[in-house]
């Protein structure tokens, strides 16, 4: 039984179900109460669950993150909203030095089941600090799980699983896809770290996550017209990575292209390309290529289209991979 | 021209640093004190305290044993048994007074120097040494004694304490929390954010600042232009400055603050005005930044000698008692020495333990790689 929902609504429903199922689950963040969040992801939740469980916090990101850790130590299960990607940096110490490490530091005595929700990425014409893709910082830090859905169905079950996880989860929401609709059914039995073959193909594997999955699907559809049969894999989880699915795909197609919005240099693509090269070397017909942002601050929105990978840049990489 | 001269005039007219902020100058008029440096009992109208002779003797015992433990750890560092030690020398009264004010259900969030508070919470002293020896990063179960892991990043734990206190309110419990931090930490954003959250949510948290006058080499005047306890008023809750070398005053003020917090009146800031007699850590050299006359002046306010003087003057303890504490202190010293020296190095696979609560493919894979790599050496030796 599937409902057709936007990603935003699917996330809202997931939060609602999590609040219903566990009285220890709390939402915290700026403007998440009466306003329902600047993207309305928490719309109506404070009205139904009260100010005690859907908490409008002071405007202090480190404070939100640090007090969420304290609440988790007291037995609560906080779901924190960071209003925009570029505002998370004031909370960086609390996330990477405290949240990520407390389980290990306590030799397993302390669990911090905290979900940090963050809209991320560009493509909506926003001002500075509202379009960043900082997944590599968090994925680089052991102790955190980092996941990002690309569609409404995944948004729903992945958020519910993130909240249910006993580990801290950085839950990145592709903000430019918030209004994309899709069928939302139940996949709660899927493990949170599983990648998904979105489109099977034979000539090359496009690996993407979050907002870039749709771009890669469009590129694969366009390439089909040229007689090229591309496989598209949605990574879903950035740590842990479902390498088994990636390896199997790349060994079969002989070519891998990683696509993300974040700068290519030292990004997720660098890690994926290196590992795939190590593991699939004798199966590769071409080096694993990367398509992503440039090594520059996220640009003003009037030129962001030149910064962000689009269908043409992906197809250009496909041409290069197939030319070997 | 005009602008310049105005600026100069302004600078000239700016008020100087209040005398009570200068390191080493001691008590401000508003300092709460119940026991003078000479060991005489005095009363404070806002913080009455009745104590039995047994309680006073127990506090003395705490102070002596905590100092002994600390001295032992410093020696062990010098002998190469610990990589580092952060001594609490001089701050025993602030820690024992505040620590003994807590009830079992209360929770403490320490920095890395609260060995005396840990003692009051019944945490085995040897557990505190694991981090400094390098065998773990903490390692005790914080929920067993309601004493959180040491936090090294300055001020980060004040937010954890505040969040924990927010949870107490949600639970409808009558517990309270103490967040420990230093004068240097008062400059951190996290501490100020903790003040905001605690105040806005009226949380039962006592912010216990041990102003030991020095943040490594920086005096308190590099952190603030007003006495630290007055910071609280800007956030809308009470602040109190207490003689941090007076165990009775620290006990009375903290007990009051915890009750104030637990009964729904919100946070309190306590500034325990004290002095770090030793170095910041064993890696520090305080002779580079402060004079010996300052340290000498504070020696006259020593928390242990003043309580001992009181016990003697009032005839509350005899020689046998003091000798007994001394003997107990020797036993503790021996236990700590032997305990540290026989502390085993962890198995290297500890690296991979507890990174996540749930299985993680990459961690599992790297553990397997490491185990195979290590086994290849063992095999080589056999051949």
XYZ file of C-alpha atoms in Angstrom:
707
model
C 0.000 0.000 0.000
C 1.908 2.999 -1.238
C 1.184 6.709 -0.813
C 2.476 9.263 -3.274
C 4.345 11.849 -1.230
C 6.997 14.521 -1.644
C 10.311 13.901 0.088
C 9.402 16.682 2.523
C 6.113 15.030 3.414
C 7.706 11.580 3.606
C 10.223 12.933 6.131
C 7.431 14.597 8.081
C 5.528 11.303 8.226
C 8.648 9.452 9.344
C 9.179 11.941 12.184
C 5.547 11.641 13.165
C 5.704 7.840 13.329
C 8.938 7.939 15.310
C 7.420 10.369 17.814
C 4.332 8.159 18.104
C 6.270 4.953 18.608
C 8.776 6.070 21.223
C 7.999 8.621 23.941
C 11.752 9.184 24.384
C 12.101 10.565 20.848
C 12.405 14.360 20.775
C 12.854 16.881 18.005
C 15.111 19.897 18.568
C 16.084 22.771 16.342
C 15.566 26.331 15.265
C 12.074 27.259 14.051
C 10.858 23.660 14.015
C 7.818 24.346 16.224
C 5.100 26.771 15.155
C 6.782 27.475 11.839
C 7.269 23.781 11.128
C 10.853 24.362 10.027
C 11.992 26.632 7.229
C 11.331 23.746 4.810
C 8.216 22.641 6.767
C 9.673 19.201 7.438
C 8.373 19.363 11.021
C 5.059 20.918 10.010
C 2.269 20.273 12.506
C 4.368 18.121 14.826
C 4.601 20.576 17.703
C 0.842 21.058 17.553
C 0.299 17.320 17.918
C 3.156 16.344 20.235
C 3.632 19.495 22.304
C 6.443 21.939 22.982
C 8.093 19.436 25.273
C 8.794 16.984 22.464
C 9.162 19.336 19.515
C 11.489 21.905 20.955
C 12.204 25.309 19.454
C 15.782 25.891 20.520
C 17.861 29.038 20.960
C 19.806 30.026 17.842
C 22.997 28.205 18.766
C 24.078 25.166 16.784
C 26.733 23.962 19.204
C 24.178 24.384 21.972
C 21.606 22.313 20.102
C 24.105 19.538 19.456
C 25.685 19.596 22.910
C 22.414 19.578 24.812
C 21.138 16.784 22.549
C 24.134 14.741 23.720
C 23.174 15.457 27.324
C 19.570 14.457 26.662
C 20.747 11.217 25.072
C 22.888 10.556 28.160
C 19.695 10.876 30.185
C 17.981 8.264 27.986
C 16.324 10.402 25.329
C 16.556 9.911 21.567
C 16.959 13.394 20.105
C 16.439 14.194 16.440
C 18.235 17.444 15.797
C 17.566 19.758 12.879
C 20.381 21.951 11.634
C 18.579 24.576 9.635
C 20.995 24.681 6.701
C 24.146 22.791 5.733
C 26.424 25.813 6.037
C 25.295 26.473 9.627
C 26.562 23.179 11.005
C 30.149 24.308 11.425
C 29.589 25.992 14.813
C 28.467 22.524 15.999
C 31.402 20.758 14.378
C 33.304 20.107 17.598
C 30.248 18.724 19.334
C 29.635 16.388 16.378
C 33.121 15.113 15.587
C 34.834 15.330 18.999
C 31.928 14.511 21.290
C 29.036 12.815 19.468
C 31.211 10.569 17.304
C 33.594 9.445 20.032
C 31.667 8.978 23.247
C 30.727 5.361 22.597
C 34.351 4.399 22.016
C 35.680 6.571 24.856
C 33.309 4.932 27.309
C 34.279 1.450 26.034
C 30.699 0.973 24.918
C 28.995 2.088 28.129
C 27.451 5.171 26.544
C 25.242 5.084 23.476
C 24.227 8.270 21.720
C 21.217 7.493 19.511
C 21.065 10.954 17.964
C 19.967 11.783 14.432
C 21.244 15.040 12.958
C 19.011 16.127 10.077
C 20.464 18.617 7.634
C 19.229 19.923 4.314
C 22.278 20.006 2.052
C 23.434 20.786 -1.449
C 22.714 23.446 -4.032
C 20.509 24.072 -6.986
C 17.875 26.242 -5.328
C 19.400 29.660 -5.993
C 20.202 30.319 -2.355
C 22.573 32.848 -0.805
C 25.951 32.033 0.719
C 26.156 29.189 3.305
C 22.881 27.639 2.083
C 24.102 25.192 -0.588
C 27.013 23.248 0.787
C 27.810 19.551 0.569
C 29.962 18.693 3.559
C 29.416 14.944 3.689
C 33.133 14.168 3.479
C 33.891 15.901 6.793
C 31.409 13.712 8.590
C 32.015 10.489 6.674
C 35.729 10.933 7.471
C 34.959 10.778 11.194
C 34.687 7.266 12.601
C 31.779 6.860 14.965
C 29.247 8.630 12.781
C 26.965 7.075 10.230
C 26.226 9.313 7.263
C 23.272 8.610 5.014
C 21.298 10.487 2.389
C 18.137 9.474 0.553
C 17.426 10.418 -3.046
C 13.679 9.840 -3.180
C 10.553 9.930 -1.044
C 10.392 6.200 -0.418
C 13.954 6.033 0.877
C 13.560 9.287 2.799
C 10.786 7.715 4.826
C 12.281 4.382 5.820
C 15.844 5.653 6.084
C 14.866 8.389 8.526
C 12.904 5.962 10.654
C 15.856 3.598 10.748
C 18.283 6.421 11.477
C 16.200 7.423 14.491
C 15.972 3.805 15.627
C 19.749 3.340 15.327
C 21.795 3.279 18.527
C 24.608 5.059 16.701
C 24.679 8.755 15.849
C 23.490 9.309 12.279
C 24.104 12.348 10.099
C 21.011 12.404 7.922
C 21.579 14.601 4.879
C 18.462 15.754 3.070
C 18.816 16.760 -0.604
C 17.023 20.058 -0.316
C 16.513 20.637 -4.019
C 14.559 17.356 -4.167
C 12.294 18.142 -1.182
C 9.329 18.651 -3.488
C 9.912 15.618 -5.736
C 7.111 13.112 -5.316
C 7.264 9.358 -5.243
C 5.498 6.285 -3.954
C 6.240 5.651 -0.305
C 5.852 2.099 0.899
C 7.369 0.129 3.724
C 10.994 -0.981 3.432
C 11.758 -1.039 7.106
C 13.398 -4.455 6.779
C 16.165 -3.056 4.528
C 19.488 -2.439 6.258
C 20.341 1.261 6.413
C 23.721 0.758 4.753
C 22.409 -0.924 1.589
C 23.036 0.646 -1.804
C 20.441 0.258 -4.535
C 20.759 -0.408 -8.237
C 18.381 2.223 -9.551
C 18.766 1.238 -13.156
C 20.542 -1.833 -14.430
C 22.975 -1.440 -17.323
C 25.997 -2.998 -18.970
C 28.375 -0.320 -20.328
C 29.373 1.723 -17.259
C 28.279 2.254 -13.652
C 27.240 5.707 -12.492
C 27.548 5.942 -8.715
C 25.669 8.787 -7.038
C 23.766 9.723 -3.903
C 21.250 12.298 -2.753
C 20.516 15.022 -5.292
C 22.791 13.582 -8.004
C 20.893 10.302 -8.370
C 18.224 12.013 -10.431
C 20.850 13.694 -12.617
C 22.455 10.313 -13.262
C 19.112 8.734 -14.086
C 18.502 11.491 -16.624
C 21.980 11.006 -18.036
C 21.384 7.259 -18.358
C 18.097 7.890 -20.151
C 19.815 10.310 -22.543
C 22.690 7.895 -23.138
C 20.198 5.182 -23.958
C 19.219 7.227 -26.998
C 22.837 6.976 -28.141
C 22.744 3.229 -27.622
C 24.679 3.280 -24.343
C 23.360 1.162 -21.549
C 24.381 2.741 -18.221
C 23.871 1.306 -14.757
C 22.986 3.741 -11.952
C 23.690 2.933 -8.313
C 22.290 5.013 -5.468
C 24.769 4.770 -2.610
C 22.307 5.835 0.126
C 24.871 5.308 2.890
C 28.214 7.139 2.817
C 29.500 5.340 5.889
C 29.397 2.445 5.940
C 29.564 2.073 2.147
C 27.962 -0.954 0.553
C 31.105 -1.872 -1.377
C 29.788 -5.314 -2.276
C 27.085 -3.811 -4.483
C 29.501 -1.294 -6.028
C 32.173 -3.888 -6.746
C 29.761 -6.318 -8.273
C 28.397 -3.605 -10.562
C 31.763 -2.177 -11.632
C 33.230 -5.615 -12.259
C 30.277 -6.339 -14.521
C 30.343 -3.061 -16.485
C 34.118 -2.509 -16.356
C 33.704 1.222 -15.810
C 32.838 3.385 -12.815
C 31.979 7.084 -12.610
C 31.256 8.709 -9.272
C 29.067 11.811 -9.292
C 28.511 14.224 -6.388
C 28.002 17.934 -5.780
C 30.840 18.368 -3.303
C 34.282 19.345 -4.616
C 36.024 16.377 -6.251
C 39.291 16.905 -4.356
C 39.348 14.606 -1.299
C 35.646 13.980 -1.609
C 33.587 10.787 -1.404
C 34.478 10.112 -5.044
C 38.173 9.975 -4.189
C 37.562 7.218 -1.664
C 35.232 5.258 -3.917
C 37.526 5.524 -6.924
C 40.546 4.412 -4.911
C 38.802 1.395 -3.413
C 37.188 0.338 -6.661
C 40.559 0.565 -8.362
C 42.119 -1.588 -5.634
C 39.404 -4.197 -5.807
C 38.351 -4.246 -9.452
C 41.681 -3.464 -11.142
C 41.676 -6.418 -13.542
C 38.056 -5.844 -14.463
C 38.409 -2.161 -15.260
C 38.438 -0.966 -18.856
C 39.057 2.639 -17.769
C 40.114 4.536 -14.646
C 37.278 5.248 -12.230
C 36.332 8.849 -12.999
C 34.844 11.530 -10.808
C 32.393 14.288 -11.607
C 31.707 16.910 -8.948
C 32.128 20.454 -7.728
C 35.308 22.458 -8.199
C 37.908 23.233 -5.557
C 36.378 26.593 -4.763
C 33.928 27.975 -2.225
C 30.362 27.275 -3.239
C 29.748 30.020 -5.824
C 27.077 32.718 -5.990
C 23.829 31.218 -7.216
C 23.925 32.919 -10.635
C 26.851 30.696 -11.558
C 26.032 27.605 -9.499
C 24.868 25.752 -12.606
C 28.456 25.833 -13.834
C 29.665 24.437 -10.504
C 27.154 21.631 -10.135
C 27.398 18.461 -12.206
C 24.600 18.276 -14.732
C 23.512 15.810 -17.367
C 26.079 17.054 -19.893
C 29.016 16.834 -17.501
C 28.034 13.305 -16.559
C 27.707 12.305 -20.217
C 31.062 13.893 -20.954
C 32.625 11.660 -18.290
C 30.846 8.654 -19.805
C 32.390 9.538 -23.178
C 35.828 9.720 -21.603
C 35.399 6.411 -19.793
C 34.201 4.659 -22.923
C 37.034 6.119 -25.025
C 39.656 3.977 -23.236
C 42.715 64.465 14.062
C 39.561 64.850 16.110
C 38.735 61.178 15.875
C 42.183 60.209 16.984
C 42.216 62.401 20.036
C 38.726 61.253 21.054
C 39.840 57.669 20.850
C 42.825 58.475 23.000
C 40.673 60.268 25.523
C 38.304 57.321 25.673
C 41.099 54.914 26.243
C 42.422 57.030 29.074
C 39.009 57.234 30.710
C 38.362 53.518 30.475
C 38.098 51.903 33.893
C 40.965 49.743 35.056
C 40.723 46.100 35.879
C 38.926 45.636 39.201
C 41.384 44.804 41.944
C 39.675 41.560 42.804
C 40.342 40.239 39.314
C 44.092 40.465 39.572
C 45.543 37.058 40.069
C 46.810 36.492 43.556
C 45.082 39.413 45.222
C 42.631 37.135 46.927
C 39.254 37.760 48.367
C 36.750 40.267 47.044
C 34.297 41.632 49.618
C 31.484 39.452 48.275
C 33.449 36.225 48.745
C 31.544 33.644 50.782
C 33.769 32.257 53.515
C 32.949 30.023 56.498
C 36.448 29.096 57.594
C 39.243 31.671 57.687
C 42.741 30.844 56.496
C 43.689 30.753 60.203
C 41.103 28.016 60.790
C 38.451 30.102 62.559
C 34.809 29.417 61.882
C 32.794 32.422 60.640
C 29.144 32.694 59.687
C 27.581 33.931 56.480
C 23.934 35.059 56.704
C 22.948 33.474 53.365
C 24.793 30.192 53.720
C 24.386 28.734 57.187
C 26.061 25.397 57.758
C 25.926 23.044 60.702
C 28.485 20.284 60.815
C 29.211 17.472 63.217
C 32.783 16.705 64.265
C 32.510 13.472 62.284
C 31.623 15.391 59.133
C 34.532 17.772 59.599
C 36.933 14.891 60.126
C 35.539 13.146 57.020
C 36.117 16.270 54.935
C 39.660 16.500 56.235
C 40.237 12.875 55.306
C 38.896 13.534 51.801
C 41.191 16.512 51.314
C 44.292 14.660 52.466
C 43.613 11.519 50.443
C 42.773 13.452 47.302
C 45.973 15.456 47.626
C 47.946 12.281 48.169
C 46.426 10.637 45.127
C 47.272 13.701 43.075
C 50.856 13.831 44.350
C 51.266 10.153 43.587
C 50.033 10.661 40.029
C 52.446 13.568 39.532
C 55.315 11.337 40.703
C 54.193 8.523 38.455
C 54.277 10.894 35.511
C 57.824 11.930 36.442
C 58.773 8.269 36.577
C 57.427 7.719 33.077
C 54.412 5.680 34.151
C 51.913 8.304 32.944
C 52.123 10.311 29.747
C 50.661 13.398 31.373
C 48.988 14.510 34.564
C 46.746 17.470 35.322
C 47.289 18.191 38.998
C 44.537 19.564 41.233
C 46.974 20.770 43.899
C 45.381 23.714 45.688
C 41.873 23.008 44.416
C 41.015 20.174 46.825
C 38.513 22.179 48.839
C 36.569 23.387 45.796
C 36.254 19.822 44.544
C 35.609 18.026 47.812
C 33.209 20.719 49.047
C 31.146 20.696 45.874
C 31.449 16.933 45.418
C 30.206 16.198 48.932
C 27.246 18.540 48.376
C 25.851 16.185 45.749
C 23.187 13.574 46.348
C 23.526 10.073 44.824
C 21.047 10.898 42.032
C 22.874 14.072 41.032
C 25.250 13.963 38.078
C 28.685 15.532 37.608
C 30.213 16.557 34.289
C 33.943 17.116 34.873
C 36.800 18.608 32.890
C 40.022 16.580 33.175
C 41.091 17.889 36.597
C 38.179 16.838 38.807
C 39.973 14.008 40.597
C 38.561 15.213 43.912
C 35.005 15.172 42.627
C 35.546 11.673 41.247
C 36.752 10.681 44.708
C 33.524 11.981 46.240
C 31.516 10.066 43.639
C 33.318 6.886 44.606
C 34.993 6.398 41.237
C 38.061 4.196 41.701
C 41.072 6.549 41.434
C 42.849 4.031 39.225
C 40.103 4.491 36.647
C 41.103 8.143 36.320
C 44.650 7.196 35.383
C 43.868 5.053 32.358
C 43.554 8.065 30.089
C 46.783 9.610 31.362
C 48.634 6.311 31.023
C 47.271 5.896 27.525
C 45.375 2.657 27.915
C 41.936 4.174 27.270
C 40.129 7.491 26.788
C 38.069 7.242 29.940
C 36.809 3.778 30.279
C 34.480 3.916 33.268
C 30.717 3.610 33.014
C 29.529 7.169 33.687
C 26.116 5.976 34.801
C 27.489 3.766 37.531
C 28.480 6.655 39.797
C 26.822 9.509 37.904
C 30.234 10.882 37.016
C 30.725 11.570 33.327
C 33.935 10.915 31.411
C 36.653 13.549 31.536
C 36.225 16.076 28.739
C 39.347 17.674 27.344
C 37.847 20.128 24.845
C 37.374 23.228 26.979
C 33.752 23.826 27.971
C 32.148 21.166 25.745
C 30.811 19.274 28.769
C 28.803 22.252 30.054
C 26.366 21.634 27.190
C 26.168 17.925 27.961
C 25.408 18.808 31.566
C 22.717 21.233 30.488
C 21.100 18.713 28.140
C 21.173 16.118 30.889
C 19.510 18.618 33.210
C 16.862 19.324 30.560
C 16.175 15.591 30.587
C 15.788 15.613 34.382
C 13.099 18.272 34.031
C 11.325 16.207 31.373
C 11.440 13.179 33.674
C 9.941 15.219 36.514
C 12.821 14.070 38.741
C 14.353 16.102 41.557
C 17.964 15.426 40.672
C 20.420 18.128 39.711
C 23.622 18.378 37.684
C 26.990 20.036 38.243
C 29.031 21.195 35.274
C 32.674 21.822 36.142
C 34.833 24.189 34.130
C 37.618 26.689 34.594
C 38.102 30.422 34.240
C 39.536 29.966 30.753
C 36.450 28.027 29.669
C 34.256 30.991 30.541
C 35.459 32.536 27.273
C 34.247 29.589 25.215
C 31.096 29.795 23.138
C 29.879 26.462 24.470
C 29.863 27.724 28.048
C 27.888 30.777 27.048
C 25.489 28.644 25.001
C 25.088 26.350 28.005
C 24.183 29.382 30.133
C 21.567 30.381 27.535
C 19.983 26.934 27.245
C 19.990 26.355 31.002
C 18.384 29.703 31.624
C 15.790 29.490 28.841
C 14.700 25.975 29.857
C 15.106 26.686 33.587
C 17.233 23.563 33.902
C 18.529 22.135 37.193
C 22.217 22.642 36.514
C 24.866 24.230 38.710
C 27.763 25.717 36.776
C 30.786 25.294 39.016
C 33.661 27.421 37.769
C 36.958 26.819 39.513
C 38.673 30.106 38.922
C 42.205 28.948 39.612
C 43.546 32.240 38.189
C 45.411 30.719 35.251
C 44.368 29.136 31.949
C 47.737 27.588 31.237
C 49.740 30.837 31.017
C 46.866 33.282 30.673
C 45.549 35.104 33.724
C 41.827 35.526 34.337
C 42.156 39.127 33.145
C 42.622 37.701 29.653
C 39.199 36.050 29.915
C 36.985 38.668 31.525
C 36.635 42.296 32.535
C 34.158 41.582 35.323
C 34.258 39.056 38.163
C 33.221 35.745 36.662
C 30.289 35.060 38.971
C 28.633 38.246 37.694
C 28.345 36.720 34.227
C 25.286 34.849 35.513
C 23.180 37.979 35.888
C 23.412 38.654 32.171
C 21.832 35.266 31.553
C 19.168 35.744 34.208
C 20.279 33.462 37.017
C 22.166 33.911 40.275
C 25.935 33.877 40.584
C 27.922 33.430 43.786
C 31.615 33.773 44.480
C 32.884 31.417 47.127
C 36.274 30.996 48.754
C 37.439 27.990 46.781
C 40.037 27.074 49.396
C 37.369 26.827 52.087
C 35.818 23.388 51.990
C 32.942 24.392 54.278
C 31.957 27.392 52.191
C 32.136 25.302 48.987
C 29.960 22.650 50.615
C 27.361 25.133 51.877
C 27.122 27.176 48.693
C 26.973 24.141 46.392
C 24.388 22.422 48.577
C 22.272 25.571 48.417
C 22.745 25.860 44.640
C 21.831 22.218 43.993
C 18.685 22.572 46.094
C 17.847 25.815 44.341
C 18.199 24.037 41.001
C 16.408 20.823 41.916
C 13.392 22.670 43.293
C 12.611 24.281 39.964
C 14.432 27.570 40.352
C 16.820 27.050 37.466
C 20.596 27.249 37.150
C 23.199 28.833 39.412
C 26.753 29.877 38.645
C 29.290 29.323 41.400
C 32.721 30.834 41.034
C 35.083 29.067 43.378
C 37.920 31.555 43.832
C 40.967 29.368 44.188
C 44.476 28.822 42.882
C 46.285 26.205 40.878
C 49.383 25.665 43.029
C 51.094 23.462 40.478
C 51.507 23.519 36.736
C 48.593 23.334 34.299
C 49.783 19.845 33.476
C 53.087 18.089 33.899
C 54.054 19.505 30.473
C 53.738 23.087 31.672
C 56.309 25.376 33.304
C 54.527 28.012 35.398
C 57.782 29.763 36.342
C 57.734 31.276 32.839
C 54.549 33.260 33.455
C 53.977 33.821 37.174
C 56.025 34.892 40.161
C 56.759 32.820 43.219
C 55.471 35.578 45.552
C 51.990 35.002 44.132
C 52.182 31.270 44.765
C 53.551 31.912 48.268
C 50.631 34.234 49.064
C 48.176 31.516 48.113
C 50.040 28.908 50.138
C 48.911 30.784 53.227
C 45.325 29.967 52.250
C 45.887 26.250 51.885
C 42.640 24.298 52.213
C 44.105 21.451 54.247
C 46.126 23.413 56.787
C 43.172 25.661 57.546
C 40.824 22.745 58.251
C 43.515 21.036 60.279
C 44.008 24.226 62.299
C 40.278 24.345 62.925
C 40.101 20.722 64.049
C 43.036 21.281 66.403
C 41.840 24.590 67.802
C 38.404 23.220 68.544
C 39.720 19.903 69.835
C 37.723 17.965 67.259
C 40.475 15.550 66.309
C 43.391 14.049 68.151
C 46.828 12.899 67.081
C 45.581 9.356 66.563
C 43.086 10.616 64.001
C 45.708 12.557 62.052
C 48.081 9.603 62.189
C 45.303 7.339 60.966
C 44.612 9.545 57.961
C 48.320 9.658 57.244
C 48.533 5.873 57.314
C 45.506 5.589 55.053
C 47.122 8.042 52.689
C 50.250 5.875 52.517
C 48.107 2.855 51.693
C 46.348 4.776 48.946
C 49.686 5.896 47.537
C 50.923 2.320 47.425
C 47.711 1.072 45.831
C 47.907 3.746 43.143
C 51.586 3.087 42.414
C 51.162 -0.641 42.155
C 47.878 -0.316 40.303
C 49.360 1.913 37.624
C 52.503 -0.134 37.170
C 50.528 -3.320 36.740
C 47.949 -1.737 34.448
C 48.045 -3.894 31.317
C 48.316 -2.406 27.856
C 45.109 -3.096 25.987
C 45.010 -5.562 23.126
C 45.555 -3.562 19.910
C 42.175 -4.736 18.641
C 40.775 -2.228 21.171
C 41.236 0.220 18.298
C 38.236 -1.350 16.601
C 36.093 -2.032 19.654
C 33.146 0.233 20.329
C 33.681 2.582 17.374
C 30.021 1.925 16.673
C 27.296 0.387 18.787
C 26.066 -1.543 15.747
C 28.137 -3.521 13.208
C 29.990 -1.387 10.651
C 31.377 -3.062 7.542
C 34.507 -0.908 7.227
C 35.497 -1.284 10.881
C 34.955 -5.037 10.710
C 37.014 -5.272 7.530
C 39.909 -3.244 8.914
C 39.891 -5.277 12.115
C 40.147 -8.485 10.084
C 42.992 -6.983 8.036
C 44.834 -5.972 11.202
C 44.373 -9.365 12.844
C 45.688 -11.131 9.743
C 48.629 -8.736 9.512
C 49.523 -9.199 13.182
C 49.202 -12.978 12.829
C 51.652 -12.950 9.931
C 54.350 -11.686 12.353
C 53.529 -14.335 14.921
C 53.814 -16.980 12.205
C 57.173 -15.545 11.117
C 58.562 -15.863 14.628
C 57.532 -19.476 14.827
C 59.438 -20.267 11.648
